[in-house]
Tab-separated table of C-alpha atoms and ligand atoms in Angstrom:
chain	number	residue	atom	x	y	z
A	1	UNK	CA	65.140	5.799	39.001
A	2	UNK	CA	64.071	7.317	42.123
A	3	UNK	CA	64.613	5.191	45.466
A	4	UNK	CA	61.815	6.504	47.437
A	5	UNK	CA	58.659	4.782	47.234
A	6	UNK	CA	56.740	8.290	48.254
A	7	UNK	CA	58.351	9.862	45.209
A	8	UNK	CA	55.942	11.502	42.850
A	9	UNK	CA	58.429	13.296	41.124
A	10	UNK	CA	57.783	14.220	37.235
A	11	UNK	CA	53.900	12.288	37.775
A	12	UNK	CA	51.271	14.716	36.168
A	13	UNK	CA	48.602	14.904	38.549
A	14	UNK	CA	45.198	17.031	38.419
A	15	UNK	CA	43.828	18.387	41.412
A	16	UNK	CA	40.023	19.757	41.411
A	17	UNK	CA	38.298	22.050	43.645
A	18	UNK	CA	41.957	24.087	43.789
A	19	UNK	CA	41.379	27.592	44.173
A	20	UNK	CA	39.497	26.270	47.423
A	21	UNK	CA	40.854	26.151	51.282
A	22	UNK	CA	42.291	22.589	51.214
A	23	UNK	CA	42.607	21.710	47.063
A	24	UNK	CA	45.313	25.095	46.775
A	25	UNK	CA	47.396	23.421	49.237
A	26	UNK	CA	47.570	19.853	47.569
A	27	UNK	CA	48.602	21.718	43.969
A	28	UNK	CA	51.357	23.395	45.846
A	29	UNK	CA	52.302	20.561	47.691
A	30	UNK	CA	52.431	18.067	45.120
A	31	UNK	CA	54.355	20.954	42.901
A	32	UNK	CA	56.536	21.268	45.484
A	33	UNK	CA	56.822	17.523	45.935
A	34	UNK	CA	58.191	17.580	41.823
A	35	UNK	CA	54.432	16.409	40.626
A	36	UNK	CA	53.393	18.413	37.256
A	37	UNK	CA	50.053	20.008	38.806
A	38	UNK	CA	47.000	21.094	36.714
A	39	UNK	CA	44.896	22.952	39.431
A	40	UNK	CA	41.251	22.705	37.881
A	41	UNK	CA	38.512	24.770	39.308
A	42	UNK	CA	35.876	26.750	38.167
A	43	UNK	CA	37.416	30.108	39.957
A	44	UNK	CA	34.632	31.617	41.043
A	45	UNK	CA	35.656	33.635	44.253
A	46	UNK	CA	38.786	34.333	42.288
A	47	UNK	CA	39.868	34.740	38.379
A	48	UNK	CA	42.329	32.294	37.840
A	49	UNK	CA	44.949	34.818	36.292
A	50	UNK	CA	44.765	35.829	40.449
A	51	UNK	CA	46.182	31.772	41.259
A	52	UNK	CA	49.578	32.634	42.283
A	53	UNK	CA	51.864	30.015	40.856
A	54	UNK	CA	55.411	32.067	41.653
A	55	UNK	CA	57.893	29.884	42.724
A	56	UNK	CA	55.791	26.822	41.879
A	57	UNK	CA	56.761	24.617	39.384
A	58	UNK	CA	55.056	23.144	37.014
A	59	UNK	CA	51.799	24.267	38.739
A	60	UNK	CA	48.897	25.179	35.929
A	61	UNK	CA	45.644	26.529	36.967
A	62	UNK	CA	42.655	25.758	34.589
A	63	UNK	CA	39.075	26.723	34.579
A	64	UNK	CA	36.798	24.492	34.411
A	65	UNK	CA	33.055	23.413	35.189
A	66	UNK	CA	33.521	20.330	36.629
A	67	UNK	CA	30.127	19.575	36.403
A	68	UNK	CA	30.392	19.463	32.955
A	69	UNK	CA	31.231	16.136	30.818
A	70	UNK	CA	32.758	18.246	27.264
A	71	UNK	CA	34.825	20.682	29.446
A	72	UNK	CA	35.974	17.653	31.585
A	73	UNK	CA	36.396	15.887	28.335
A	74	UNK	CA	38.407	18.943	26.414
A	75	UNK	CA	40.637	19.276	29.094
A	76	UNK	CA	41.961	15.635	29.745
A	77	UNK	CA	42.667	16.337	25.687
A	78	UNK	CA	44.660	18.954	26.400
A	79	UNK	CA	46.703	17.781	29.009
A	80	UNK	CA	47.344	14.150	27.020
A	81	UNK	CA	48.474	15.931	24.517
A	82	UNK	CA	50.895	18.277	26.232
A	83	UNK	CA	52.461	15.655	28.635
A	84	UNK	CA	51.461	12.546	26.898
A	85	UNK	CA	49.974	11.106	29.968
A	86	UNK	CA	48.293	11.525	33.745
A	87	UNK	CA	48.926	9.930	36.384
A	88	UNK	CA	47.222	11.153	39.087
A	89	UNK	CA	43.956	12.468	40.046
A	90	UNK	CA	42.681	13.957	43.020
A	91	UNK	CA	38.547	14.836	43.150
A	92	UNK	CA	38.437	17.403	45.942
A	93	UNK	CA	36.015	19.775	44.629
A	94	UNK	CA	32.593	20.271	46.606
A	95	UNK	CA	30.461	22.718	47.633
A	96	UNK	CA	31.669	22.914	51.087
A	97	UNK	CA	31.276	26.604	52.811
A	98	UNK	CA	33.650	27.357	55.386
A	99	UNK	CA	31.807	28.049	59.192
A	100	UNK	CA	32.725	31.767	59.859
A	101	UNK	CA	31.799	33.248	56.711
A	102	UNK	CA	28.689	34.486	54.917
A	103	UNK	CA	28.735	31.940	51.404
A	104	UNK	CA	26.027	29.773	50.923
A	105	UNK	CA	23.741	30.264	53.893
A	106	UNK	CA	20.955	28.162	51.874
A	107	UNK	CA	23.216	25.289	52.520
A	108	UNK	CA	22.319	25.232	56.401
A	109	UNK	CA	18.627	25.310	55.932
A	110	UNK	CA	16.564	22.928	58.066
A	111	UNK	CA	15.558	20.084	55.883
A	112	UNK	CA	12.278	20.470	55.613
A	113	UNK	CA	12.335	23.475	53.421
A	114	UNK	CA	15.402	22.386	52.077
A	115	UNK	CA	15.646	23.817	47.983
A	116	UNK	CA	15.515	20.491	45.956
A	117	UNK	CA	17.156	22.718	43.229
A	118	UNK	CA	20.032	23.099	45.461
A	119	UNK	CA	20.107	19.354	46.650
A	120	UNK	CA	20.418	18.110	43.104
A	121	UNK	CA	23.309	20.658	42.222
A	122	UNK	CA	25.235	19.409	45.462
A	123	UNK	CA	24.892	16.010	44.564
A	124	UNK	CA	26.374	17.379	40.667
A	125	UNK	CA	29.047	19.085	42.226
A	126	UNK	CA	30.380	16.643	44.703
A	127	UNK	CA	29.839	13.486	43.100
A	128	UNK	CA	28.476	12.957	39.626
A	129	UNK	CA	31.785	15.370	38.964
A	130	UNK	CA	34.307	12.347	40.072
A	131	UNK	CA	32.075	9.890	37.975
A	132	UNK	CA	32.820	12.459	34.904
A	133	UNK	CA	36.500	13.115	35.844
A	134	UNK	CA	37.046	9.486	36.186
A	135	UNK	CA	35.013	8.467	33.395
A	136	UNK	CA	37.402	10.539	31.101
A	137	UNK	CA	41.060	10.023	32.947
A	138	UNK	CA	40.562	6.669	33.423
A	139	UNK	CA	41.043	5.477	29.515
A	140	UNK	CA	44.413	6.616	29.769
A	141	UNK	CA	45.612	5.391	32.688
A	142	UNK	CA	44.629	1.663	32.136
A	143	UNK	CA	46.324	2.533	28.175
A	144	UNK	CA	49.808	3.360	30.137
A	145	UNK	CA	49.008	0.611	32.846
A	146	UNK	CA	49.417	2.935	35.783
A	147	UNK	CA	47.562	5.526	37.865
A	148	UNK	CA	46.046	6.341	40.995
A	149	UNK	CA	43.210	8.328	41.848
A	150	UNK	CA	42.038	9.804	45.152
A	151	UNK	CA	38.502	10.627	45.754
A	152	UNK	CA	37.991	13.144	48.927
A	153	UNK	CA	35.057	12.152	51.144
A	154	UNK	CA	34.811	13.268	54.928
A	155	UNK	CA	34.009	12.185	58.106
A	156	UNK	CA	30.139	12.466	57.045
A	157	UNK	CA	30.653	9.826	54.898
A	158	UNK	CA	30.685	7.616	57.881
A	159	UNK	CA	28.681	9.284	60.521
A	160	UNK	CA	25.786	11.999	60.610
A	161	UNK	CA	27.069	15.898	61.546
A	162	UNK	CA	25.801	16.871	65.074
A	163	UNK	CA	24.352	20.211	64.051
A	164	UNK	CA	24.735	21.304	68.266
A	165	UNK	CA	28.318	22.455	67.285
A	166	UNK	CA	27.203	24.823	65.775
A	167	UNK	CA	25.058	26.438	68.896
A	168	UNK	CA	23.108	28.263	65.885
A	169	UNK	CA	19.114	27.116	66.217
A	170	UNK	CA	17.405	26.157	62.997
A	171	UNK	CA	21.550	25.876	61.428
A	172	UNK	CA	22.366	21.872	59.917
A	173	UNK	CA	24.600	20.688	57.443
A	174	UNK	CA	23.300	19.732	53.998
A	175	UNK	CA	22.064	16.577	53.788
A	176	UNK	CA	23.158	16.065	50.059
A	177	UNK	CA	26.740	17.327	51.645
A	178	UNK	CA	26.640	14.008	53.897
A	179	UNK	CA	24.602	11.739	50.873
A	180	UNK	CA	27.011	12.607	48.529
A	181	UNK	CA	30.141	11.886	50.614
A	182	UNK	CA	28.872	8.287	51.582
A	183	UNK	CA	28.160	7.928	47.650
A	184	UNK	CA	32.074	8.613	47.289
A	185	UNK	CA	32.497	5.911	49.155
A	186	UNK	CA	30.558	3.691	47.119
A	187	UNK	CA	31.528	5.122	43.727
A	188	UNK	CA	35.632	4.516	44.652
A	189	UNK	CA	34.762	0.886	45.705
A	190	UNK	CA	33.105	0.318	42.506
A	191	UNK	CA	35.838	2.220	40.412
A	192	UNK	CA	38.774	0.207	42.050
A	193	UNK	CA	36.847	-3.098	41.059
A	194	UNK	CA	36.484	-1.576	37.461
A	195	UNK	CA	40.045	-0.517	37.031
A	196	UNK	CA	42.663	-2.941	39.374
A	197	UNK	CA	42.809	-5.675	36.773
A	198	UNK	CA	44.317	-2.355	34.675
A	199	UNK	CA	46.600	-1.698	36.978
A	200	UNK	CA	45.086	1.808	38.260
A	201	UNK	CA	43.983	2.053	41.873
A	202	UNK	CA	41.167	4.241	43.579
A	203	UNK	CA	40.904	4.904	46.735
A	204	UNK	CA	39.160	7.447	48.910
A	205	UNK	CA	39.796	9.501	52.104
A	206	UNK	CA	37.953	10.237	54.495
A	207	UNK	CA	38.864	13.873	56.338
A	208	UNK	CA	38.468	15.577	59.586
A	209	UNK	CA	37.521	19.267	59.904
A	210	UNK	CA	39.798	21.850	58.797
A	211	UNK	CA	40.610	25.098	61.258
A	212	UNK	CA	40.705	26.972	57.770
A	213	UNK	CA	41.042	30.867	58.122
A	214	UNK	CA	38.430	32.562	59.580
A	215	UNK	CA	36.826	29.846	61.624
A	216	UNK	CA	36.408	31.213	64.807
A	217	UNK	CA	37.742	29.730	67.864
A	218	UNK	CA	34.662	28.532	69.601
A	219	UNK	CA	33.671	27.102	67.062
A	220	UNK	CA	37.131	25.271	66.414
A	221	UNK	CA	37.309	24.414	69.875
A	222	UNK	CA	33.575	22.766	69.810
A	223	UNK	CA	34.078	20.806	66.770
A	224	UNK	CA	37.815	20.082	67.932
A	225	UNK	CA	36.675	18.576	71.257
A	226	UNK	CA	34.895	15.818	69.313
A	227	UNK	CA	37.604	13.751	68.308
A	228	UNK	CA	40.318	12.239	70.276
A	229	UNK	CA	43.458	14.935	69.369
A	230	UNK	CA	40.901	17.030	70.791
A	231	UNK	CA	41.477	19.798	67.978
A	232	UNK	CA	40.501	20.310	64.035
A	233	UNK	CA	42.950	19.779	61.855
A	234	UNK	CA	45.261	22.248	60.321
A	235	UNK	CA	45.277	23.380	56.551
A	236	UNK	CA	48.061	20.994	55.474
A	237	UNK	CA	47.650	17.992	57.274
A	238	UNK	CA	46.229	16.000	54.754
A	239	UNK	CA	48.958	17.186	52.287
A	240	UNK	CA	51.011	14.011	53.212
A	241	UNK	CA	48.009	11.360	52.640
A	242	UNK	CA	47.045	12.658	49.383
A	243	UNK	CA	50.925	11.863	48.634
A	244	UNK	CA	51.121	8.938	49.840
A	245	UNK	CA	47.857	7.822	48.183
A	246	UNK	CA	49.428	9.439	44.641
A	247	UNK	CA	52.590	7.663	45.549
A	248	UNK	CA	54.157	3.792	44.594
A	249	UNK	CA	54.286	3.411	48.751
A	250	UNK	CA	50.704	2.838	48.527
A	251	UNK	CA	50.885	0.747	45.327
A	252	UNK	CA	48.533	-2.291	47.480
A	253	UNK	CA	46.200	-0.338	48.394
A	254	UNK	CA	42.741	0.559	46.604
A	255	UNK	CA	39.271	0.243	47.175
A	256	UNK	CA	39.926	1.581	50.625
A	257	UNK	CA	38.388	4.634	52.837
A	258	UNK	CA	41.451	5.832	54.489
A	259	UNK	CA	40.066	7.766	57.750
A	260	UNK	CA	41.879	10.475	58.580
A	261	UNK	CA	39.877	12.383	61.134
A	262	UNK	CA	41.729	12.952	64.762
A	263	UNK	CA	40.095	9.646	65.778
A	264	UNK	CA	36.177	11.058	65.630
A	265	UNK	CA	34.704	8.235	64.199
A	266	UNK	CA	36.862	5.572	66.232
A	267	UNK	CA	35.163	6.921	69.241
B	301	NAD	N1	37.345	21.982	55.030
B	301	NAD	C1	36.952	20.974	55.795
B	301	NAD	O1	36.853	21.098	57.030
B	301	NAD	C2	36.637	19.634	55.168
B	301	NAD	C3	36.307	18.537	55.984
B	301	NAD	C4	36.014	17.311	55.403
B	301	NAD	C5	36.024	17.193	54.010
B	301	NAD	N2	36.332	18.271	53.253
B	301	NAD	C6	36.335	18.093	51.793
B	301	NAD	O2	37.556	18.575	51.269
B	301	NAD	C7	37.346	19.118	49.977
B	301	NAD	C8	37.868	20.554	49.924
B	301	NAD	O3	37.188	21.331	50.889
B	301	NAD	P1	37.499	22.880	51.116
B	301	NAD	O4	37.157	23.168	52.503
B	301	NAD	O5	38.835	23.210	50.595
B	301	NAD	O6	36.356	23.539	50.196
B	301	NAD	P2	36.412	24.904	49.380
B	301	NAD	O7	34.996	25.348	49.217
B	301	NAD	O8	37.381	25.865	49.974
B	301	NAD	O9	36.978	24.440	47.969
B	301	NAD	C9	36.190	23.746	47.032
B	301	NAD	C10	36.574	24.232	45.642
B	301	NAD	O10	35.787	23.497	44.684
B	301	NAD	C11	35.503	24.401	43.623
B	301	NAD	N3	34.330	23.976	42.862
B	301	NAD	C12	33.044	23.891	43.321
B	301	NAD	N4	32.236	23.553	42.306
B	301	NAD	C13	33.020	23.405	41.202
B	301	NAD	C14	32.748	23.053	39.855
B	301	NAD	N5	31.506	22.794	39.424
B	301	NAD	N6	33.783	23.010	38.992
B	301	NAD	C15	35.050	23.295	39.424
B	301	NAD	N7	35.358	23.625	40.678
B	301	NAD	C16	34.347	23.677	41.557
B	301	NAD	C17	35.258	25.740	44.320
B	301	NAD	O11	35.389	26.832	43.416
B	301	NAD	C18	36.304	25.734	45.421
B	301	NAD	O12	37.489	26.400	45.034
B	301	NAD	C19	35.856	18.992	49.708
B	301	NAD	O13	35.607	17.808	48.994
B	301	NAD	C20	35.260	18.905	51.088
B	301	NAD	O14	34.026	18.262	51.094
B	301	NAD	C21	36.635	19.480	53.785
């Protein structure tokens, strides 16, 4: 029996959204971290034969439409039945399109012509996905008495996005990016009080912005100056929370919005 309390060695742990910026890292990190990793995501940008695994262990990449129930369903199947169990889940997938590149530009239209269409697929994507994923991993975890799952909100969640970063006229952020991440708030709450009596805790975080490739620097250093570190956060700085979170050193500790954002919304 492992001494340390952030050991997730051997835990089988899914991670959505994992072909994307932030979700690749977590599957490799966890891997790396001895966690048995199934990397769902509905590989778009990339064909998931392309999701390099070498020298990961244990690290299997799955395609899947999140936003739908029987593929959800079919694949929690498949993984009971190979490992016997999960332990872990991590809902990171969103649509979410990284400032500096050309993908979904009909996500930063002003609101009043804003597709409805488009609203309702955000609000599919980003959270009626972790009401499937949980709906479906959650049977077994209260069965084996154990689990934790981390839901991935942001810093929206809490506060509105000031669009003047972006020193783009007629450029906001979705408003079904920032509905749907204060509904993950809700939804974990609600899901912790379901499941803690089972033993299985939920919690969510709450996440800074990301200096992901290709974000340019002005930007970086605009959105950066908002929050007290006074920068955006790097790739693999949240790597450590979602760990902990997954981990028996946070076995107290659900139903809670852990803010990890440079300070922003302390200010
Ligand atoms: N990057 C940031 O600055 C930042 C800040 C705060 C919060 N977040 C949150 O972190 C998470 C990851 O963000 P990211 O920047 O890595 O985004 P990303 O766009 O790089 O990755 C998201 C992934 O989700 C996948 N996905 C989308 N719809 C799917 C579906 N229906 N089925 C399966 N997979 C699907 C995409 O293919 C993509 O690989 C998101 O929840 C986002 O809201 C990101």
């Amino acid at each position: 029996m492992e001494n340390n309390p952030f050991s997730i060695k051997g835990r089988v742990v899914i991670v959505t959204g994992a072909a994307g910026n932030l979700g690749k890292g977590y599957a490799r990190a966890l891997s790396q971290a001895g966690a048995i990793v199934y990397a769902w995501d509905i590989f778009k940008e990339h064909p998931v034969a392309s999701y390099e695994v070498d020298g990961y262990k244990d690290l299997y990449p799955v395609k899947i439409d999140l936003t739908s129930e029987t593929e959800v369903m079919h694949a929690v199947k498949n993984i009971v039945e190979t490992q016997g169990t999960i332990d872990g889940l991590v809902n990171n997938a969103a649509l979410n399109p990284a400032v500096g590149t050309d993908d979904g530009t009909d996500l930063f239209a002003p609101y009043e012509s804003y597709a409805i269409d488009l609203f309702r697929k955000e609000i599919d994507t980003n959270l009626t996905s972790m009401m499937i994923t949980m709906k479906h991993v959650s049977p077994h975890m209260m069965h084996a008495r154990g689990g934790s799952i981390v839901n991935v909100a942001s810093e929206v969640a809490v506060i509105a996005h000031d669009h003047r970063v972006y020193q783009s006229p007629g450029k906001y952020k979705s408003p079904a990016y920032a509905a749907s991440k204060a509904a993950v708030l809700g939804l974990s709450r609600q899901w912790a009080a379901r499941l803690g009596e089972h033993n299985v805790r939920v919690n969510a975080i709450s996440i800074g912005g990301v200096q992901s490739p290709g974000v340019p620097d002005d930007f970086a250093h605009r959105f950066g100056s908002m929050n007290m570190l006074q920068r955006m956060a790097q790739p693999n700085e949240y790597n450590a929370t979602i760990q902990y979170l997954l981990s028996d050193a946070s076995s107290f500790m659900t139903g809670s919005n852990l803010v990890v954002d440079g300070g922003k919304t302390a200010w």
